[in-house]
């Protein structure tokens, strides 16, 4: 595991569609980093904004202080997307040539696509686009892996596991284990650890 | 063209819709509620059976006649013609419950017994209020549904569903002129690849019709005159009586026609067909020169196709119908009454379109229409 | 152990709302009451988890006004109390608030209002800072997570010093954001409730608590406010950072402070711009402002929603113009900052750039160019009802019944997720034509129904959620019945205050802290009012649409239809499918079918998608909640449902 931040602050955006477990992912990740001694600021919205819409959590990790809960445009360092088109959407505003992107390849169609009014890009188109607008990108089928583990809801934890394995942040399996020991009941820990490790293996 | 919104805007909203139900039972977009035809959601199809079957969308009647009545004589006032009869059901039980002479009930029952049809789309009149279409599968059930309703239920929705189901291959349909025209539009298979099993339509029994009544209007009228009572029958007497009668099991109420005219269904004003010109056989109350008192309890029957001939001959042979000599003047009388209806319809269509030559769904060259035009001019 | 009870000096990641709750605990709060509303709900929610450990009384009240009354009683009895709501809740509570500020309080009492600039989860961009000015009470605004805790604690002390209620205002980006907070001490003693009322009417601590004699007590109230200003002058919550004589003085409060700091560093303006951050914003401390205004010629006020701070600074500056000289002011009023919507670091940077002529680009030009090619391929993602949402079925029924009725009737909407039924393209059967505040749909419907004499003939439906029913719909329903307003009133009963996170309400048998309480029956109330009442399951489309169609046709009384089905996200339902859904590919006729893609084009459940290759409908099993409703809408019966085995 890396011991320090490569940039202060390091700005992480976790994005997805309402109901995918964005908030849990950001909380777990933030908890792991707070345990490691960092200042973490999370910015997010919930409530009605979740219903089928795009959701975003901003995480800012610093050794010095808390920050604005909204990351300035063009300043994301890492984007974790639970849904692929949401990765692109976030990058339009917050992307820059140095950004690293980890995206779940499983799509959730917007209502406009379901009705047939809008088109949804193909996986290849999205992956090509990602390559052009990021320094590094990974695309994994976290949902498929979660279904194998018995519950699609675990895709968020799989993504956290994968993020750890990218070595972009000073966190590892142990920090996850510590954090969920605080947050989850023992019966839930086992499956979440499995999900975390499954995600780590996908990188 | 978006067929569904065209139907909504040009037919339903303009008041031309007859509520026949031809557009229904095909998709989730068209339904009927309390006599009104309702578009449930917007549909973006360019063409559809809803529009093609509607009796009030533009129709080439001459072409339809050519296809389905190639050998019949053609009388411009009353359509294809093989003969005019005066009949009534031989079975007194049928007569007792029927509107006039029970001819339609007897003929449908016979057709089903003899395998000319294997099911029938009828109207469950329920004494005249809240009628609905029914699919009758056994000959002995036919007579349960005799008697008329002046509210117009979307009977053809029931037909469309029965055709889709594809269980019965020779379905008979009984209906007023607007409905039977729609049935022939179905039979003409406007979309050969998507004909909804139109080949399963067996015989078409037309009913003479002057006009129907507005659903809610009739409901309110019944409420006014027979609140809370179960009606068994209603009828409109010949014009000299100037009345409608409502009957319960215990009593009869007379309603002056002044109360009826305002509730005549709006779309009936645009109708030019009194005798159900598109049918194998059509049946109405008798209106002969001998007068209603004499003819009460009898029907007039116009036979229009060979199938119709076959059925009426069978009825005679089997003694299902009683026949009465038809006075010579009867045909003229029917022709005149029918022409009068065409003239009223024309006048109203011209008013609606705002132009003498725009008859909306009709072709001015249609011989019956031409005749009415000449007569009016 | 709850994170909320972390020992003193521990550093914890708190959400703003948790920090506020912790601050209240450190102040020794005894009673907390509120009504759920995003972004405020977590304050009461988290306090409810420690009622036993901290001997608290916590309740979700029927509405905001009642919650303020409940909290006031605790204060009158010498206890410390907290009352929590979202911005528009203050409007609901304001009648009582007016009188409360006039009578004054005893034990420390803090009204927390969490506001929503940009209306991220609201149907208004309301602002309640003006209430503090209008009702002459102090206003505090925390600018970071530590302050959210510390300022809350101090607010109780201030309230007790001046014997009046204090408003603490947060915003979504504070309440729902999280950051490191160092905990303080939790008190070890709890207070005893004692309400004294035998003293003189002028005795604030021992007399009856009333607002008369009005004029005398009004003067007293203003004295209290002066006391508060004196404390504000030297408050550690008002801070300045920057050069002694800045080229530009930036005055700000709340989350805007964090944006401003960030913007200054983005533009490298640390040596040119100073930030005066105010934690105590009403009344603004004049001496402190005088000192800083004197130091500069240019002033930028950074705040969200209305130019409250800007007005106050300008008014003070006008009064001290002789001493401070002429300044150039920037802010919302001159258009330097947007007049509406929420701010962020970039918008503040843009304002700063305009004033100080600094150029800033968030993305390099080459990157922007590449992005321009990608943007067109990103489909918009609109909000919609969740998979399995009872509202989708309920509004489907309403739409169909209104269509069948044929008189172009409509629905007066209300506040809840069901507001989505007003928005295209969240569903293909939108019917909601008015949408305002809680309970207002019913009042508006009642009004529409009385317009018959002016030729109005459309039938009117009013909807409200179960929680809204108790909150504000009952008076409107009584109004409709009493005035013979012929409406159909639908209660969308999904067994909880679902949009804000399933807080209990008076219809349920559990209280805020999980205690057992009696439920108040909606049907019983409606029947007592004299309405005709029916109950149906919205998933039973045939029955519900039939009932509704009959109700619309029936004239002469108020009809109430209670549509009962739990929210798909409720803890009882989430992750459990009642049915396993599948599309039978043989039966689905795809684009050939006369259905014209009813399921995907109109019904629009996120789990029911159109396979563009097969040209048929398919169920996305990962998204499907298994409600089974789509089974009833397919005319081909191509959507198959089988009862799922319950784990």
Coordinates of N, CA and C in Angstrom, one line a residue, chain B residues 13 26-29 31-34 36 38-45 49 164 194 216, chain C residues 396 399-400 403-405 428-429 549 589 591-598 601-602 635-636:
Chain B
X13 N -63.0 14.1 -31.6 CA -63.2 15.5 -31.1 C -64.2 16.2 -32.0
X26 N -57.9 -3.8 -30.0 CA -56.8 -4.1 -30.9 C -55.4 -3.7 -30.2
X27 N -55.5 -2.8 -29.3 CA -54.3 -2.2 -28.6 C -54.7 -1.6 -27.3
X28 N -53.8 -1.1 -26.5 CA -54.2 -0.5 -25.2 C -54.6 1.0 -25.4
X29 N -54.6 1.5 -26.6 CA -54.7 3.0 -26.7 C -56.1 3.4 -26.8
X31 N -60.2 2.9 -25.8 CA -61.1 2.2 -24.9 C -62.4 3.0 -25.0
X32 N -63.5 2.4 -24.4 CA -64.7 3.0 -24.4 C -65.2 3.1 -23.0
X33 N -65.8 4.2 -22.6 CA -66.3 4.2 -21.3 C -67.6 5.0 -21.3
X34 N -68.7 4.4 -20.9 CA -70.0 5.1 -20.9 C -70.3 5.7 -22.2
X36 N -68.5 6.7 -24.6 CA -67.5 7.6 -25.2 C -66.3 6.8 -25.6
X38 N -62.4 6.6 -26.1 CA -61.4 7.3 -25.4 C -60.0 6.9 -25.8
X39 N -59.1 7.9 -26.1 CA -57.7 7.6 -26.4 C -57.0 7.7 -25.1
X40 N -56.4 6.5 -24.6 CA -55.8 6.5 -23.3 C -54.5 7.1 -23.3
X41 N -53.6 6.9 -24.3 CA -52.3 7.5 -24.3 C -52.0 7.9 -25.7
X42 N -51.0 8.7 -25.9 CA -50.6 9.0 -27.3 C -49.9 7.8 -27.9
X43 N -50.2 7.6 -29.2 CA -49.5 6.5 -29.9 C -48.8 7.2 -31.1
X44 N -47.6 6.7 -31.4 CA -47.0 7.4 -32.5 C -46.9 6.5 -33.8
X45 N -47.8 5.6 -33.9 CA -47.8 4.8 -35.2 C -48.4 5.6 -36.3
X49 N -54.9 -0.3 -37.6 CA -56.2 -0.8 -37.9 C -57.3 0.1 -37.3
X164 N -59.0 -11.9 -32.5 CA -57.6 -12.0 -32.1 C -57.4 -13.4 -31.4
X194 N -51.5 -8.1 -41.3 CA -51.9 -7.8 -39.9 C -53.4 -7.7 -39.9
X216 N -75.2 9.2 -21.7 CA -75.6 9.8 -20.4 C -77.0 10.4 -20.5
Chain C
X396 N -50.7 5.8 -12.7 CA -51.2 5.1 -13.9 C -52.7 5.0 -13.8
X399 N -54.3 8.4 -14.1 CA -54.4 8.9 -15.5 C -55.5 8.1 -16.3
X400 N -55.5 6.8 -16.1 CA -56.5 6.1 -16.8 C -57.9 6.4 -16.4
X403 N -58.8 9.7 -18.0 CA -59.0 9.6 -19.4 C -60.4 9.0 -19.7
X404 N -60.7 7.9 -18.9 CA -62.0 7.3 -19.1 C -63.2 8.3 -18.8
X405 N -62.9 9.0 -17.7 CA -63.9 10.0 -17.4 C -64.2 11.0 -18.5
X428 N -44.9 8.5 -18.6 CA -45.7 8.8 -19.8 C -47.1 9.1 -19.6
X429 N -47.5 9.3 -18.3 CA -48.9 9.5 -18.0 C -49.0 10.6 -16.9
X549 N -62.8 5.6 -11.1 CA -63.7 6.0 -12.2 C -65.1 6.2 -11.6
X589 N -44.6 -9.3 -29.2 CA -44.5 -9.1 -30.6 C -43.7 -8.0 -31.0
X591 N -41.9 -4.7 -32.0 CA -42.4 -3.5 -32.7 C -43.6 -3.8 -33.6
X592 N -43.8 -5.1 -33.9 CA -45.0 -5.4 -34.7 C -46.3 -5.2 -33.9
X593 N -46.2 -5.2 -32.6 CA -47.4 -5.3 -31.8 C -48.1 -3.9 -31.8
X594 N -49.4 -4.0 -31.8 CA -50.2 -2.8 -31.7 C -50.1 -2.0 -30.4
X595 N -49.3 -2.6 -29.5 CA -49.1 -1.9 -28.2 C -48.2 -0.7 -28.3
X596 N -47.5 -0.6 -29.5 CA -46.7 0.6 -29.7 C -45.7 0.8 -28.5
X597 N -45.1 -0.3 -28.0 CA -44.2 -0.2 -26.9 C -44.8 0.5 -25.7
X598 N -46.0 0.1 -25.3 CA -46.6 0.7 -24.2 C -45.8 0.6 -22.9
X601 N -42.4 2.8 -23.7 CA -42.7 4.2 -24.1 C -43.5 5.0 -23.2
X602 N -44.5 4.3 -22.5 CA -45.4 5.0 -21.7 C -45.2 4.7 -20.2
X635 N -50.7 -5.9 -23.1 CA -52.0 -6.5 -23.7 C -51.7 -7.9 -24.3
X636 N -50.5 -8.2 -24.5 CA -50.2 -9.5 -25.0 C -50.0 -10.6 -23.9

